[in-house]
Every structure is written in C-alpha cells, then in structure tokens.
Short mmCIF file of C-alpha atoms in Angstrom, two decimals:
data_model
loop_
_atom_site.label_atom_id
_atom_site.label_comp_id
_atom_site.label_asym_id
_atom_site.label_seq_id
_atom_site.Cartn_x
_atom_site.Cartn_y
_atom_site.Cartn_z
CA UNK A 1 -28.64 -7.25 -5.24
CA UNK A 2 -24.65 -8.07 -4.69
CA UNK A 3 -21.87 -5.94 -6.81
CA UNK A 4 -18.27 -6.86 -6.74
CA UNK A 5 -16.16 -4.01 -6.30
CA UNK A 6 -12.92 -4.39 -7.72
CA UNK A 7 -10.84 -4.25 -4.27
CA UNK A 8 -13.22 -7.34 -3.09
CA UNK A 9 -15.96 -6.12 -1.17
CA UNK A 10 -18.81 -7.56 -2.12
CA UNK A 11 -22.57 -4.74 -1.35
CA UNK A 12 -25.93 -6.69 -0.55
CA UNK A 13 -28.93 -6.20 0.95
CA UNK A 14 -28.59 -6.44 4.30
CA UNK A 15 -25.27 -6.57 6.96
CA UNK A 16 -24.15 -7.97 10.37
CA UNK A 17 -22.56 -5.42 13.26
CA UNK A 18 -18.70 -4.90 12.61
CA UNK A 19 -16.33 -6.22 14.95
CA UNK A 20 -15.43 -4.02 17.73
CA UNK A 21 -11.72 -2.54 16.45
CA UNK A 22 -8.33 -2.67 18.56
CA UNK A 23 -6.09 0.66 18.21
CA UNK A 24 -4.36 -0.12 15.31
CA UNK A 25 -3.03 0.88 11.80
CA UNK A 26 -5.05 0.73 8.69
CA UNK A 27 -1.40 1.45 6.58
CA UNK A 28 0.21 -1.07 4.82
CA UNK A 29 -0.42 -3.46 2.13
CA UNK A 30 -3.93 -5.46 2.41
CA UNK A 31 -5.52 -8.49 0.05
CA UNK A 32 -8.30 -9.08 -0.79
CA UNK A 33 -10.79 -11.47 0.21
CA UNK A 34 -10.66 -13.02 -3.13
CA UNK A 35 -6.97 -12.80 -3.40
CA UNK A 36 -7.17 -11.09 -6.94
CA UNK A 37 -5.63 -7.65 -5.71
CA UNK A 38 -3.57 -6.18 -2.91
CA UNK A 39 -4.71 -2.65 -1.40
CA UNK A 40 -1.97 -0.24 0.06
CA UNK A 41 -3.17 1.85 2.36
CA UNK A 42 -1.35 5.22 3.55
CA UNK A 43 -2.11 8.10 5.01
CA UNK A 44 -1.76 11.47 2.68
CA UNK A 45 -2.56 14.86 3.43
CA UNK A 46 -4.38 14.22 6.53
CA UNK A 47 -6.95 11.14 5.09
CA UNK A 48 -6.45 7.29 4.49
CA UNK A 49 -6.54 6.27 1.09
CA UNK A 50 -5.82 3.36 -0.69
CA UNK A 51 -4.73 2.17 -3.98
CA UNK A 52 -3.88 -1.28 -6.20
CA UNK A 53 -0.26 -2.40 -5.16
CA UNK A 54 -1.11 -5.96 -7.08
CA UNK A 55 -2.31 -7.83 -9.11
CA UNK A 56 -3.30 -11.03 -9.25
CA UNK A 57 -3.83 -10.70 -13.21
CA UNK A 58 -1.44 -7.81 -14.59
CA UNK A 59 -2.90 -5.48 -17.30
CA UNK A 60 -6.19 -4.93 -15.99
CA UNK A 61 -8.08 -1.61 -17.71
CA UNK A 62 -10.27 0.78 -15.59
CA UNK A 63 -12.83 0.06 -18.64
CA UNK A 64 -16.07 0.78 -16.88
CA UNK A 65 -15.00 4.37 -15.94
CA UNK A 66 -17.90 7.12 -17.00
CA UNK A 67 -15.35 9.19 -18.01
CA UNK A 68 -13.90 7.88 -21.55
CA UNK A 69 -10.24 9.64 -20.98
CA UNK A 70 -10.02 6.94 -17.84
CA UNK A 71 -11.24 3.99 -19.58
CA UNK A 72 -7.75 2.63 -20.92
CA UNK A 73 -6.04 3.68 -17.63
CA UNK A 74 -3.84 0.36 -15.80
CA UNK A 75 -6.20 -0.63 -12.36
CA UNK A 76 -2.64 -0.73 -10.86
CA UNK A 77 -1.84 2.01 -8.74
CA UNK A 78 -5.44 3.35 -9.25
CA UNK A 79 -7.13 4.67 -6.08
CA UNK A 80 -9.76 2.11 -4.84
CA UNK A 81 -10.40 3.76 -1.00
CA UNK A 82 -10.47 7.95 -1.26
CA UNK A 83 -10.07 10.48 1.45
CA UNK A 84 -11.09 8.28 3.96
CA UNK A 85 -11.32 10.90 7.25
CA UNK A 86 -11.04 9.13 11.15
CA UNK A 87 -14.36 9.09 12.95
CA UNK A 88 -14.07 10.86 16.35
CA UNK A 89 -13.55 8.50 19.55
CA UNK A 90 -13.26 5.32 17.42
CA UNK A 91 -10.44 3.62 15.34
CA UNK A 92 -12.62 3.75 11.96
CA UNK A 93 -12.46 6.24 8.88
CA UNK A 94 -14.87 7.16 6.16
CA UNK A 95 -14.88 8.33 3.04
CA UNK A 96 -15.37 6.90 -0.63
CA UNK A 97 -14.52 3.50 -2.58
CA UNK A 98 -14.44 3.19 -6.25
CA UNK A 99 -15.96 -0.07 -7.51
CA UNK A 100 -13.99 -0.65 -10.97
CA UNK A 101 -16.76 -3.10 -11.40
CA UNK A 102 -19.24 -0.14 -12.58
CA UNK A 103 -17.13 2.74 -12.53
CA UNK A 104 -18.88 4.15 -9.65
CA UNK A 105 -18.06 5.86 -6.34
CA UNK A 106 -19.85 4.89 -2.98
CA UNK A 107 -19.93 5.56 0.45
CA UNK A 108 -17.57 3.22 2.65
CA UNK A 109 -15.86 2.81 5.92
CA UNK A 110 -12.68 0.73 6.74
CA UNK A 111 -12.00 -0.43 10.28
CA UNK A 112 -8.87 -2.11 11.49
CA UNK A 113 -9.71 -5.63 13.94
CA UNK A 114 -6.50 -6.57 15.79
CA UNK A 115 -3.32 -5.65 13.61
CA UNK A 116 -3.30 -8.08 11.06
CA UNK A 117 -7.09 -7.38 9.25
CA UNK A 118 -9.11 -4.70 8.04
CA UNK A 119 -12.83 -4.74 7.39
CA UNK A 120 -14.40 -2.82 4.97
CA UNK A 121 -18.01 -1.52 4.47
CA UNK A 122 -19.62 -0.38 1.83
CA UNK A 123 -23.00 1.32 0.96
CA UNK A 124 -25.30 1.69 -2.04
CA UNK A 125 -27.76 4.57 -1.88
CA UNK A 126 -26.79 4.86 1.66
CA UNK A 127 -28.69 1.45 2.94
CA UNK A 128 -27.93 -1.47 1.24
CA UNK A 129 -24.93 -2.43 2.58
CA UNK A 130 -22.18 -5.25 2.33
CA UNK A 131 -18.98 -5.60 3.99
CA UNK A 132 -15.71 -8.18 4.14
CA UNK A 133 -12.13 -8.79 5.65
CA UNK A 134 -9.11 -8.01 4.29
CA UNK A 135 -5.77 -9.96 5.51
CA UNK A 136 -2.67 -8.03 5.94
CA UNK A 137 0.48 -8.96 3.61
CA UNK A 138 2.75 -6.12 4.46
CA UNK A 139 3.79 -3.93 7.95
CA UNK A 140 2.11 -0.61 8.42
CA UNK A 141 3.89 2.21 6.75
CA UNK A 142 5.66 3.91 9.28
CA UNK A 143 6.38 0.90 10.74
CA UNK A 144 8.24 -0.42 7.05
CA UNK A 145 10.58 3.14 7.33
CA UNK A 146 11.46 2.81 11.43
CA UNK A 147 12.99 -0.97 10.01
CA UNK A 148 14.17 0.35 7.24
CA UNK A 149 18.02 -0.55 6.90
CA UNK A 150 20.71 1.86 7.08
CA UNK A 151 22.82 2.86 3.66
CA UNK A 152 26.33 1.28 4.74
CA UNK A 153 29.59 3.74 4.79
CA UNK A 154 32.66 2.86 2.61
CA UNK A 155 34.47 -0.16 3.32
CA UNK A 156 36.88 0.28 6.70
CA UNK A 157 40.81 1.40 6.50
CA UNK A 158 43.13 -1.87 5.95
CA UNK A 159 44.72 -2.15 9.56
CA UNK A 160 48.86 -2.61 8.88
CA UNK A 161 52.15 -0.27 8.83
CA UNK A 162 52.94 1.92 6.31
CA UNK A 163 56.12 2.63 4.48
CA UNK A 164 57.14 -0.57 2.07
CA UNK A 165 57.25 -4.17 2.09
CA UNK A 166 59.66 -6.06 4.77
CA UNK A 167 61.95 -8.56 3.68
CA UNK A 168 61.76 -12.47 4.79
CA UNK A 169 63.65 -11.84 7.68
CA UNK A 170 62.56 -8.72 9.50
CA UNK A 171 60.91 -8.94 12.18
CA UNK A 172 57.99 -6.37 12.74
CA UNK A 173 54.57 -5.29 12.90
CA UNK A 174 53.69 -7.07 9.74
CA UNK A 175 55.54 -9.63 6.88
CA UNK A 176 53.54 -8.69 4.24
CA UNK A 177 52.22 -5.43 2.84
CA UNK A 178 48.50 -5.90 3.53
CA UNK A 179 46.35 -6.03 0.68
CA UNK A 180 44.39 -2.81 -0.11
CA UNK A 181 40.82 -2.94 1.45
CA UNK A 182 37.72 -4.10 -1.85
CA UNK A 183 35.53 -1.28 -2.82
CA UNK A 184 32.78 -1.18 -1.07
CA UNK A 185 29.92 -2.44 -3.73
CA UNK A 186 26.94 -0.87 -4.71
CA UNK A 187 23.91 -2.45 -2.59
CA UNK A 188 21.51 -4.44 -5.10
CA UNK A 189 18.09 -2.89 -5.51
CA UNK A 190 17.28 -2.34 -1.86
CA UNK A 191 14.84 0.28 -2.18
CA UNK A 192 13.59 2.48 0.61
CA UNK A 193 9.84 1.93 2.08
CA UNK A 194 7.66 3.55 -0.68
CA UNK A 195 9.96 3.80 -3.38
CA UNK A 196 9.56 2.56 -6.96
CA UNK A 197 11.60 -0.19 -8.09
CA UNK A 198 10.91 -3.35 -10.09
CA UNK A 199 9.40 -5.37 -7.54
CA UNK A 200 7.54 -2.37 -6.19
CA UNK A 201 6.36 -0.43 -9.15
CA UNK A 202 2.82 1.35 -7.22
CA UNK A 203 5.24 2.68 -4.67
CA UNK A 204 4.15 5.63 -2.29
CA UNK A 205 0.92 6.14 -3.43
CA UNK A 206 0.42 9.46 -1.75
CA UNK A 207 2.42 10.64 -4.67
CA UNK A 208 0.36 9.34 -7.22
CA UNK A 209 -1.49 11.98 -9.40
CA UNK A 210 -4.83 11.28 -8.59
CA UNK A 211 -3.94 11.26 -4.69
CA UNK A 212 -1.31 14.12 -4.56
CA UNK A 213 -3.88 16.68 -6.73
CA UNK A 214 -7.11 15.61 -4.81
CA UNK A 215 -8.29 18.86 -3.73
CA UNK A 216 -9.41 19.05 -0.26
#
C-alpha cells in the first residue's frame, strides 16, 4: 500500500528508525521531497502546525475533502501538519497531517535533523507507516523577525547656514544656499516576516482561519 499525501510524504508498509534529531527549529518554510509544494511551519497557540506557502502548480482545489463546503477551497494556505504538540525530552512533535490526496487526517510526527531538514512520519491505522525529508528553503521564524530590517527615519537635516544666499565674493561658511534635503521615499514592498504581500500571499499562517479558530 503507498498514498501520496499532498505535502510529499509518501505511507507504506513498513519504515526504517528516524535519524537521531539535533536541537533545532521545525519553523520556517520547508519543500517537499517532490518539490511540488513548500510547507511553512510556525508555532501558534502553543503547537506546530504547518500550512501550503507554494506551489509548484497554482490553483490547486482541496477536491477530495469529505466535507463538500471544502471541496472548491485553494490547497494554498491550507493546513497540511495540525496541532502538532513537542514530545517530552526529545526535539520531535506529534499531532495530525491532512493528506489532500484522500481528504483524510492521520497520525504523524515531524522531527528536525541538523537545521536545514525535517523528517516527517506518517501512520495509517496506527502501523503502516512511511516517512521522508523535507529540505529547508527559508530561516526559522523567529529567526526571519530578529533580521528583520529596521523602518528608516526621514531623510537627515541639510548641513549649511541659514539666512540667504551670499554673493560671489563673500567669503563664509558656504557660497551657495544648499539645496533642500529629497524626501525621504517610501520603501518598495519590503514586508515584515509573516506579512501578506504579493510575493508572500500565505503569510503568518497562525492567523489563518482554520489555525487561529482550532479549538484546543
């Protein structure tokens, strides 16, 4: 039996023993094994989750959800890993993945291996079990707002004399009226970590509907 989840983990019978983890940080943005999809991962209200960032092919239609109101939702920004909670004494957390595949929801763990990959587990039925790395493609999340950049002030004071212009042949502190400082412009679209803009339009996903309302 093998079923293709969405996100890229791929169940069948049988598994090999994870990798031992380092202490690291499961946030961040994550592909795929099969490169179709990117997974952001953030912690909200005390779990991990994780939802679609990207796409590999836009549009895509949650079209195998049970529930027919979900069935024309977009697969971006949809919530793939679900209120994932840290196992005590080791850097792993489980919870729930939803395989867009079948619509369904199954038991999973995700477990960080040095900084730069995350391997994720699944289960069907609670033994027949599959599992596969995913490759980082973005900084953890607290670590994207700690580099964020700082807004600029306005543009600094012109440095002269006041009073009016000088005539050819003064001598002074100046022979010219300096020229009033520019504006300062409006920054292009430099948006801060998590925040929606056209490049970015999942954003924080711990502000998504189906993550914010997830009753505990």
């Amino acid at each position: 039996m093998r079923l293709a989840l969405y996100t890229g983990l791929i169940l069948a019978g049988g598994f090999t023993g994870l990798t031992p983890a380092l202490a690291a940080d499961p946030t961040g943005d994550w592909r795929v094994a099969d490169a179709v999809a990117n997974i952001r991962v953030a912690q909200c209200n005390g779990s991990m989750w994780g939802a679609v960032s990207w796409e590999k092919q836009p549009g895509g239609r949650d079209e195998y959800n049970p529930d027919p109101s979900r069935k024309t939702r977009p697969t971006l920004g949809m919530a793939t890993l679900i209120d994932m909670k840290k196992k005590p004494g080791v850097d792993q957390w489980e919870g729930q993945v939803y395989n867009a595949k079948d619509g369904q929801l199954y038991s999973a763990t995700i477990t960080p291996v040095g900084t730069d990959q995350l391997e994720i587990k699944g289960c069907v039925m609670g033994f027949l079990c599959g599992g596969e790395t995913w490759t980082r493609v973005a900084p953890p999340i607290h670590a994207m707002a700690k580099g964020a950049p700082k807004p600029t002030g306005t543009a600094p004071k012109a440095q002269g004399t006041t009073g009016g212009p000088t005539t050819g042949g003064t001598t002074g502190a100046s022979a010219t009226t300096p020229a009033p400082a520019p504006a300062a412009q409006k920054t292009a679209t430099t948006a801060k970590p998590g925040q929606k803009n056209a490049a970015d339009p999942v954003g924080d996903i711990c502000l998504l509907p189906e993550i914010a309302g997830f009753a505990h």
